[in-house]
Amino acid sequence: MSAAAKLVFPAPDAPAPGIPVEVAPGILWLRLALPFALNHVNIYLIEDGPGWAVLDTGINDARSRAWWEALLAGPLAERKPTRLICTHFHPDHVGLAGWLANRCGLELTMSRTEYLTTQLHRRWAETTEIEAYRAFFTANGLDETAIGSILERDIGYRWLTTDLPSSFLRIASGDVVTIGGRRFEVLTGGGHSPELVMLLCREDGVFLAADQVLAKISPNVSVWPQEPASDPLGDFLHTLAALRAAVPAGVLTLPAHNLPFRNLHARIDELTRHHADRCDAIAQACREPLLPAEIVPKLFPRRLDAHQTGFAFGETLAHVNYMLRAGRMRAEPGDDGRMRVRAA
Ligand SMILES: [Zn+2]
C-alpha cells in the first residue's frame, strides 16, 4: 500500500470559492481561485478574539479582490480581520497583502526573508538583470521559447502582487504567536521558498503547513538564476526531516493547496522517496554528459508547454545541484564552454 493510500481526508469536499467553512475548532477554510493549472489556493481564518487572523491572501486579480470585498461585506462584516500573516513570497499567498493590509488597517506578519524576497521580486521588472538571467538559462541549454516564458513569468510577479506595507512584524522559527488565546508555534521551512512560515497548535493538534507539505502535489523546488549554485532540494529535505521530528504524527494538516489531511509523516516519507527516485533517474540519464536542460525531457517524458518547462527545468537543476554537492554527479565543460553534468 502506498503512503498516499494511508492519507485520510476528513473534509473531502472543498468549499465553494469565497465561502468560508469551519475545518477545525475556530479555524475557517476559504478557497480562492487561481488563473493557473493549479487553480486554487487555501486561505485560513483563525479565530482571534473579536475577529479573525488571516493566513495568506490569494493572488492580485479582480476576481480575488471581489471575493474579499464580498467577504468583508458578508461573513466578515461583524467579525473583522484582526491581522494578516503571509506564509511566503509566492503571489498566490502574498499577492493581496498590501491591498488587504491597507483596506482593513492590518499589520502584516511575515518572516524577514519572505518579506525581503517579495520586495526583491517586485522590482525585477525594473532592472536590467533580465539579460543576465537570459544568459544563465542559455548556458544551461534552454531554448528561446522556454526562456521567454520563464522571464515573462518572473516579470509578471509584479502584477500578481501589490505593494507591501512599508513595515512588518517579523516572526521566526521558535517564536510562539498567540492567536485568540491559543499558542501557535512558528516553524520555518526551506526549499520551496527561503523561509516559509508554518504554524503548529500543539494543544489542538492543528498544523498549518502552507506549501511545505501538500497531499497530492510535490511542492515545487527550484533553482533560480540569482543563486545558481543553491541547494533548495537539500533545504527542502532537511525541512521535511525536521518536521517529521517536530510535528506530532496525529495532527490535522491544513495545507495551502489540495485538501486537509491526516497522517503527515506518511506524506513526508512519500515526498522524500519521490526525490530520491528522481535523483536515481537523473543518475541513470546522465551516463553521458548533458546540459541540465537536456535532462528535463528524460525526467518529464510527456510534452510540456513553455510554462511547465520553466518549472521542470528549475526542479531538475535543484536535483542536479543536490547531487553535485553529494558527489553523485560531476560537472565538466563541453567544447562550447558550457558546463555539462554526468553521473559520478
Ligand atoms: Zn508557494
GROMACS .gro file of C-alpha atoms and ligand atoms in nm:
model
  345
    1MET     CA    1   0.000   0.000   0.000
    2SER     CA    2   0.143   0.336  -0.093
    3ALA     CA    3   0.167   0.613   0.164
    4ALA     CA    4  -0.090   0.811  -0.036
    5ALA     CA    5  -0.345   0.541   0.040
    6LYS     CA    6  -0.283   0.598   0.410
    7LEU     CA    7  -0.367   0.967   0.397
    8VAL     CA    8  -0.705   1.049   0.547
    9PHE     CA    9  -0.908   1.343   0.420
   10PRO     CA   10  -1.155   1.443   0.691
   11ALA     CA   11  -1.315   1.716   0.475
   12PRO     CA   12  -1.322   1.566   0.124
   13ASP     CA   13  -1.543   1.839  -0.024
   14ALA     CA   14  -1.360   2.165  -0.072
   15PRO     CA   15  -1.567   2.477  -0.003
   16ALA     CA   16  -1.702   2.673  -0.298
   17PRO     CA   17  -1.480   2.968  -0.393
   18GLY     CA   18  -1.512   3.256  -0.149
   19ILE     CA   19  -1.734   3.070   0.105
   20PRO     CA   20  -1.558   3.002   0.438
   21VAL     CA   21  -1.634   2.678   0.623
   22GLU     CA   22  -1.511   2.565   0.965
   23VAL     CA   23  -1.245   2.296   0.916
   24ALA     CA   24  -1.120   2.276   1.278
   25PRO     CA   25  -1.239   2.442   1.600
   26GLY     CA   26  -1.204   2.818   1.547
   27ILE     CA   27  -1.042   2.782   1.203
   28LEU     CA   28  -1.223   2.869   0.880
   29TRP     CA   29  -1.112   2.731   0.543
   30LEU     CA   30  -1.158   2.952   0.241
   31ARG     CA   31  -1.075   2.878  -0.120
   32LEU     CA   32  -0.989   3.137  -0.381
   33ALA     CA   33  -0.946   3.057  -0.750
   34LEU     CA   34  -0.617   3.098  -0.936
   35PRO     CA   35  -0.580   3.152  -1.312
   36PHE     CA   36  -0.319   2.873  -1.341
   37ALA     CA   37  -0.302   2.495  -1.390
   38LEU     CA   38  -0.304   2.488  -1.009
   39ASN     CA   39  -0.644   2.652  -0.994
   40HIS     CA   40  -0.696   2.733  -0.626
   41VAL     CA   41  -0.529   2.838  -0.303
   42ASN     CA   42  -0.649   2.768   0.053
   43ILE     CA   43  -0.674   3.065   0.289
   44TYR     CA   44  -0.732   3.010   0.661
   45LEU     CA   45  -0.902   3.240   0.911
   46ILE     CA   46  -0.802   3.176   1.272
   47GLU     CA   47  -1.034   3.295   1.549
   48ASP     CA   48  -0.867   3.591   1.716
   49GLY     CA   49  -1.085   3.738   1.993
   50PRO     CA   50  -1.341   3.965   1.827
   51GLY     CA   51  -1.230   3.880   1.474
   52TRP     CA   52  -1.010   3.661   1.257
   53ALA     CA   53  -0.639   3.638   1.189
   54VAL     CA   54  -0.598   3.592   0.811
   55LEU     CA   55  -0.339   3.346   0.681
   56ASP     CA   56  -0.246   3.429   0.319
   57THR     CA   57  -0.445   3.633   0.069
   58GLY     CA   58  -0.471   3.487  -0.283
   59ILE     CA   59  -0.340   3.649  -0.596
   60ASN     CA   60  -0.379   4.012  -0.702
   61ASP     CA   61  -0.655   3.996  -0.961
   62ALA     CA   62  -1.002   4.146  -0.993
   63ARG     CA   63  -1.173   3.817  -0.904
   64SER     CA   64  -0.985   3.772  -0.574
   65ARG     CA   65  -1.040   4.135  -0.477
   66ALA     CA   66  -1.412   4.095  -0.545
   67TRP     CA   67  -1.423   3.785  -0.322
   68TRP     CA   68  -1.251   3.971  -0.042
   69GLU     CA   69  -1.493   4.262  -0.077
   70ALA     CA   70  -1.785   4.018  -0.060
   71LEU     CA   71  -1.634   3.852   0.249
   72LEU     CA   72  -1.577   4.184   0.421
   73ALA     CA   73  -1.935   4.289   0.345
   74GLY     CA   74  -2.080   3.946   0.437
   75PRO     CA   75  -1.930   3.672   0.659
   76LEU     CA   76  -1.659   3.902   0.798
   77ALA     CA   77  -1.876   4.213   0.844
   78GLU     CA   78  -1.930   4.154   1.216
   79ARG     CA   79  -1.605   3.980   1.297
   80LYS     CA   80  -1.338   4.161   1.100
   81PRO     CA   81  -0.980   4.063   1.014
   82THR     CA   82  -0.752   4.143   1.307
   83ARG     CA   83  -0.412   4.077   1.149
   84LEU     CA   84  -0.256   3.934   0.838
   85ILE     CA   85   0.007   3.660   0.832
   86CYS     CA   86   0.166   3.563   0.500
   87THR     CA   87   0.348   3.232   0.474
   88HIS     CA   88   0.578   3.305   0.180
   89PHE     CA   89   0.652   3.531  -0.115
   90HIS     CA   90   0.470   3.341  -0.392
   91PRO     CA   91   0.197   3.556  -0.546
   92ASP     CA   92  -0.092   3.321  -0.461
   93HIS     CA   93  -0.002   3.370  -0.093
   94VAL     CA   94   0.119   3.728  -0.063
   95GLY     CA   95  -0.050   3.874  -0.374
   96LEU     CA   96  -0.309   4.089  -0.199
   97ALA     CA   97  -0.113   4.150   0.123
   98GLY     CA   98  -0.052   4.519   0.057
   99TRP     CA   99  -0.406   4.576  -0.063
  100LEU     CA  100  -0.573   4.388   0.223
  101ALA     CA  101  -0.350   4.539   0.492
  102ASN     CA  102  -0.433   4.883   0.359
  103ARG     CA  103  -0.803   4.808   0.306
  104CYS     CA  104  -0.851   4.676   0.662
  105GLY     CA  105  -0.576   4.862   0.851
  106LEU     CA  106  -0.391   4.540   0.933
  107GLU     CA  107  -0.039   4.481   1.047
  108LEU     CA  108   0.147   4.237   0.821
  109THR     CA  109   0.332   3.948   0.987
  110MET     CA  110   0.595   3.758   0.785
  111SER     CA  111   0.936   3.604   0.820
  112ARG     CA  112   1.209   3.851   0.730
  113THR     CA  113   1.342   3.659   0.431
  114GLU     CA  114   0.995   3.620   0.277
  115TYR     CA  115   0.920   3.992   0.324
  116LEU     CA  116   1.251   4.089   0.161
  117THR     CA  117   1.215   3.831  -0.116
  118THR     CA  118   0.873   3.972  -0.204
  119GLN     CA  119   1.028   4.318  -0.233
  120LEU     CA  120   1.312   4.179  -0.447
  121HIS     CA  121   1.084   4.001  -0.692
  122ARG     CA  122   0.860   4.304  -0.725
  123ARG     CA  123   1.147   4.511  -0.856
  124TRP     CA  124   1.274   4.264  -1.119
  125ALA     CA  125   1.069   4.413  -1.395
  126GLU     CA  126   1.251   4.743  -1.344
  127THR     CA  127   1.602   4.607  -1.376
  128THR     CA  128   1.844   4.507  -1.645
  129GLU     CA  129   1.918   4.183  -1.459
  130ILE     CA  130   1.687   4.011  -1.704
  131GLU     CA  131   1.969   3.987  -1.962
  132ALA     CA  132   2.198   3.820  -1.710
  133TYR     CA  133   1.923   3.569  -1.635
  134ARG     CA  134   1.877   3.501  -2.005
  135ALA     CA  135   2.248   3.415  -2.029
  136PHE     CA  136   2.216   3.178  -1.735
  137PHE     CA  137   1.931   2.986  -1.897
  138THR     CA  138   2.107   2.973  -2.235
  139ALA     CA  139   2.423   2.836  -2.074
  140ASN     CA  140   2.212   2.559  -1.922
  141GLY     CA  141   2.067   2.461  -2.259
  142LEU     CA  142   1.713   2.606  -2.251
  143ASP     CA  143   1.566   2.719  -2.581
  144GLU     CA  144   1.443   3.071  -2.655
  145THR     CA  145   1.072   2.989  -2.615
  146ALA     CA  146   1.118   2.841  -2.270
  147ILE     CA  147   1.346   3.125  -2.164
  148GLY     CA  148   1.093   3.381  -2.283
  149SER     CA  149   0.820   3.208  -2.085
  150ILE     CA  150   1.026   3.198  -1.765
  151LEU     CA  151   1.124   3.565  -1.793
  152GLU     CA  152   0.765   3.662  -1.865
  153ARG     CA  153   0.651   3.473  -1.556
  154ASP     CA  154   0.914   3.642  -1.339
  155ILE     CA  155   0.833   3.988  -1.469
  156GLY     CA  156   0.463   3.908  -1.419
  157TYR     CA  157   0.524   3.874  -1.045
  158ARG     CA  158   0.493   4.249  -1.016
  159TRP     CA  159   0.135   4.248  -1.148
  160LEU     CA  160   0.026   3.946  -0.945
  161THR     CA  161   0.121   4.118  -0.619
  162THR     CA  162   0.059   4.453  -0.451
  163ASP     CA  163   0.300   4.692  -0.279
  164LEU     CA  164   0.374   4.555   0.068
  165PRO     CA  165   0.326   4.777   0.372
  166SER     CA  166   0.646   4.972   0.441
  167SER     CA  167   0.696   4.789   0.769
  168PHE     CA  168   0.611   4.445   0.901
  169LEU     CA  169   0.612   4.235   1.216
  170ARG     CA  170   0.880   3.970   1.192
  171ILE     CA  171   0.826   3.613   1.305
  172ALA     CA  172   1.095   3.346   1.307
  173SER     CA  173   1.143   2.979   1.382
  174GLY     CA  174   1.098   2.910   1.754
  175ASP     CA  175   0.860   3.203   1.814
  176VAL     CA  176   0.520   3.143   1.965
  177VAL     CA  177   0.233   3.352   1.831
  178THR     CA  178  -0.078   3.380   2.046
  179ILE     CA  179  -0.394   3.398   1.836
  180GLY     CA  180  -0.726   3.418   2.020
  181GLY     CA  181  -0.565   3.278   2.336
  182ARG     CA  182  -0.419   2.978   2.154
  183ARG     CA  183  -0.046   2.918   2.120
  184PHE     CA  184   0.086   2.864   1.769
  185GLU     CA  185   0.449   2.758   1.738
  186VAL     CA  186   0.625   2.911   1.438
  187LEU     CA  187   0.824   2.667   1.224
  188THR     CA  188   1.003   2.774   0.909
  189GLY     CA  189   1.098   2.571   0.606
  190GLY     CA  190   1.328   2.596   0.307
  191GLY     CA  191   1.340   2.462  -0.048
  192HIS     CA  192   1.001   2.571  -0.183
  193SER     CA  193   1.071   2.925  -0.066
  194PRO     CA  194   1.351   3.051   0.156
  195GLU     CA  195   1.184   3.097   0.498
  196LEU     CA  196   0.831   2.968   0.461
  197VAL     CA  197   0.620   3.007   0.776
  198MET     CA  198   0.419   2.720   0.923
  199LEU     CA  199   0.208   2.732   1.241
  200LEU     CA  200   0.159   2.444   1.482
  201CYS     CA  201  -0.109   2.449   1.752
  202ARG     CA  202   0.009   2.152   1.957
  203GLU     CA  203  -0.282   2.172   2.201
  204ASP     CA  204  -0.546   2.135   1.932
  205GLY     CA  205  -0.340   1.914   1.701
  206VAL     CA  206  -0.358   2.151   1.405
  207PHE     CA  207  -0.067   2.215   1.168
  208LEU     CA  208  -0.089   2.495   0.909
  209ALA     CA  209   0.170   2.375   0.658
  210ALA     CA  210   0.142   2.631   0.374
  211ASP     CA  211   0.314   2.478   0.068
  212GLN     CA  212   0.578   2.276   0.252
  213VAL     CA  213   0.375   1.953   0.257
  214LEU     CA  214   0.082   1.907   0.019
  215ALA     CA  215  -0.132   1.595  -0.014
  216LYS     CA  216  -0.130   1.547  -0.391
  217ILE     CA  217   0.133   1.779  -0.534
  218SER     CA  218   0.506   1.754  -0.484
  219PRO     CA  219   0.585   2.117  -0.388
  220ASN     CA  220   0.798   2.292  -0.650
  221VAL     CA  221   1.165   2.304  -0.550
  222SER     CA  222   1.364   2.513  -0.796
  223VAL     CA  223   1.700   2.679  -0.851
  224TRP     CA  224   1.663   3.045  -0.954
  225PRO     CA  225   1.921   3.240  -1.153
  226GLN     CA  226   2.002   3.484  -0.871
  227GLU     CA  227   2.154   3.196  -0.678
  228PRO     CA  228   2.265   2.943  -0.942
  229ALA     CA  229   2.465   2.718  -0.709
  230SER     CA  230   2.196   2.699  -0.440
  231ASP     CA  231   2.074   2.367  -0.300
  232PRO     CA  232   1.700   2.410  -0.246
  233LEU     CA  233   1.641   2.035  -0.257
  234GLY     CA  234   1.886   1.989   0.030
  235ASP     CA  235   1.697   2.262   0.219
  236PHE     CA  236   1.362   2.102   0.138
  237LEU     CA  237   1.465   1.753   0.252
  238HIS     CA  238   1.623   1.896   0.565
  239THR     CA  239   1.294   2.072   0.646
  240LEU     CA  240   1.092   1.754   0.587
  241ALA     CA  241   1.314   1.563   0.830
  242ALA     CA  242   1.286   1.843   1.086
  243LEU     CA  243   0.906   1.848   1.053
  244ARG     CA  244   0.886   1.474   1.100
  245ALA     CA  245   1.075   1.514   1.428
  246ALA     CA  246   0.891   1.826   1.550
  247VAL     CA  247   0.529   1.781   1.445
  248PRO     CA  248   0.324   1.505   1.609
  249ALA     CA  249   0.200   1.234   1.372
  250GLY     CA  250  -0.162   1.281   1.475
  251VAL     CA  251  -0.210   1.644   1.367
  252LEU     CA  252  -0.465   1.764   1.116
  253THR     CA  253  -0.255   1.924   0.841
  254LEU     CA  254  -0.408   2.231   0.678
  255PRO     CA  255  -0.214   2.292   0.354
  256ALA     CA  256  -0.235   2.586   0.113
  257HIS     CA  257  -0.336   2.366  -0.181
  258ASN     CA  258  -0.531   2.039  -0.213
  259LEU     CA  259  -0.730   1.900   0.081
  260PRO     CA  260  -0.664   1.899   0.457
  261PHE     CA  261  -0.529   1.560   0.559
  262ARG     CA  262  -0.413   1.337   0.838
  263ASN     CA  263  -0.101   1.121   0.850
  264LEU     CA  264   0.158   1.390   0.786
  265HIS     CA  265   0.451   1.157   0.847
  266ALA     CA  266   0.342   0.917   0.571
  267ARG     CA  267   0.324   1.208   0.326
  268ILE     CA  268   0.668   1.335   0.436
  269ASP     CA  269   0.809   0.987   0.374
  270GLU     CA  270   0.645   0.971   0.033
  271LEU     CA  271   0.784   1.311  -0.073
  272THR     CA  272   1.129   1.214   0.050
  273ARG     CA  273   1.114   0.895  -0.153
  274HIS     CA  274   0.989   1.081  -0.460
  275HIS     CA  275   1.301   1.298  -0.462
  276ALA     CA  276   1.531   1.000  -0.401
  277ASP     CA  277   1.371   0.824  -0.700
  278ARG     CA  278   1.415   1.134  -0.912
  279CYS     CA  279   1.785   1.153  -0.820
  280ASP     CA  280   1.823   0.789  -0.924
  281ALA     CA  281   1.653   0.864  -1.257
  282ILE     CA  282   1.888   1.156  -1.318
  283ALA     CA  283   2.192   0.941  -1.240
  284GLN     CA  284   2.062   0.689  -1.497
  285ALA     CA  285   2.003   0.960  -1.757
  286CYS     CA  286   2.344   1.119  -1.713
  287ARG     CA  287   2.574   0.835  -1.811
  288GLU     CA  288   2.685   1.074  -2.087
  289PRO     CA  289   2.746   1.442  -2.007
  290LEU     CA  290   2.433   1.653  -2.056
  291LEU     CA  291   2.334   2.015  -2.025
  292PRO     CA  292   2.081   2.048  -1.739
  293ALA     CA  293   1.800   2.136  -1.984
  294GLU     CA  294   1.873   1.815  -2.178
  295ILE     CA  295   1.785   1.613  -1.867
  296VAL     CA  296   1.434   1.762  -1.847
  297PRO     CA  297   1.269   1.551  -2.125
  298LYS     CA  298   1.421   1.235  -1.975
  299LEU     CA  299   1.251   1.309  -1.641
  300PHE     CA  300   0.928   1.450  -1.782
  301PRO     CA  301   0.857   1.238  -2.091
  302ARG     CA  302   0.513   1.392  -2.150
  303ARG     CA  303   0.507   1.707  -2.362
  304LEU     CA  304   0.547   2.020  -2.152
  305ASP     CA  305   0.441   2.365  -2.261
  306ALA     CA  306   0.686   2.653  -2.224
  307HIS     CA  307   0.546   2.748  -1.883
  308GLN     CA  308   0.575   2.393  -1.747
  309THR     CA  309   0.923   2.359  -1.898
  310GLY     CA  310   1.034   2.655  -1.686
  311PHE     CA  311   0.925   2.485  -1.364
  312ALA     CA  312   1.056   2.144  -1.478
  313PHE     CA  313   1.394   2.299  -1.558
  314GLY     CA  314   1.423   2.470  -1.218
  315GLU     CA  315   1.324   2.145  -1.047
  316THR     CA  316   1.578   1.942  -1.250
  317LEU     CA  317   1.855   2.186  -1.166
  318ALA     CA  318   1.764   2.157  -0.797
  319HIS     CA  319   1.826   1.782  -0.816
  320VAL     CA  320   2.149   1.831  -1.014
  321ASN     CA  321   2.289   2.079  -0.759
  322TYR     CA  322   2.192   1.848  -0.474
  323MET     CA  323   2.370   1.557  -0.642
  324LEU     CA  324   2.678   1.767  -0.724
  325ARG     CA  325   2.710   1.852  -0.355
  326ALA     CA  326   2.664   1.489  -0.257
  327GLY     CA  327   2.936   1.381  -0.502
  328ARG     CA  328   2.686   1.178  -0.707
  329MET     CA  329   2.747   1.393  -1.017
  330ARG     CA  330   3.034   1.592  -1.152
  331ALA     CA  331   3.044   1.893  -1.382
  332GLU     CA  332   3.266   1.913  -1.689
  333PRO     CA  333   3.297   2.180  -1.957
  334GLY     CA  334   3.198   2.087  -2.313
  335ASP     CA  335   3.371   2.202  -2.634
  336ASP     CA  336   3.135   2.500  -2.647
  337GLY     CA  337   3.245   2.611  -2.298
  338ARG     CA  338   2.909   2.525  -2.146
  339MET     CA  339   2.910   2.314  -1.831
  340ARG     CA  340   2.764   1.965  -1.857
  341VAL     CA  341   2.696   1.716  -1.580
  342ARG     CA  342   2.736   1.342  -1.564
  343ALA     CA  343   2.688   1.075  -1.303
  344ALA     CA  344   2.999   1.035  -1.089
  345ZN      ZN  345   0.428   2.851  -0.294
   0.00000   0.00000   0.00000
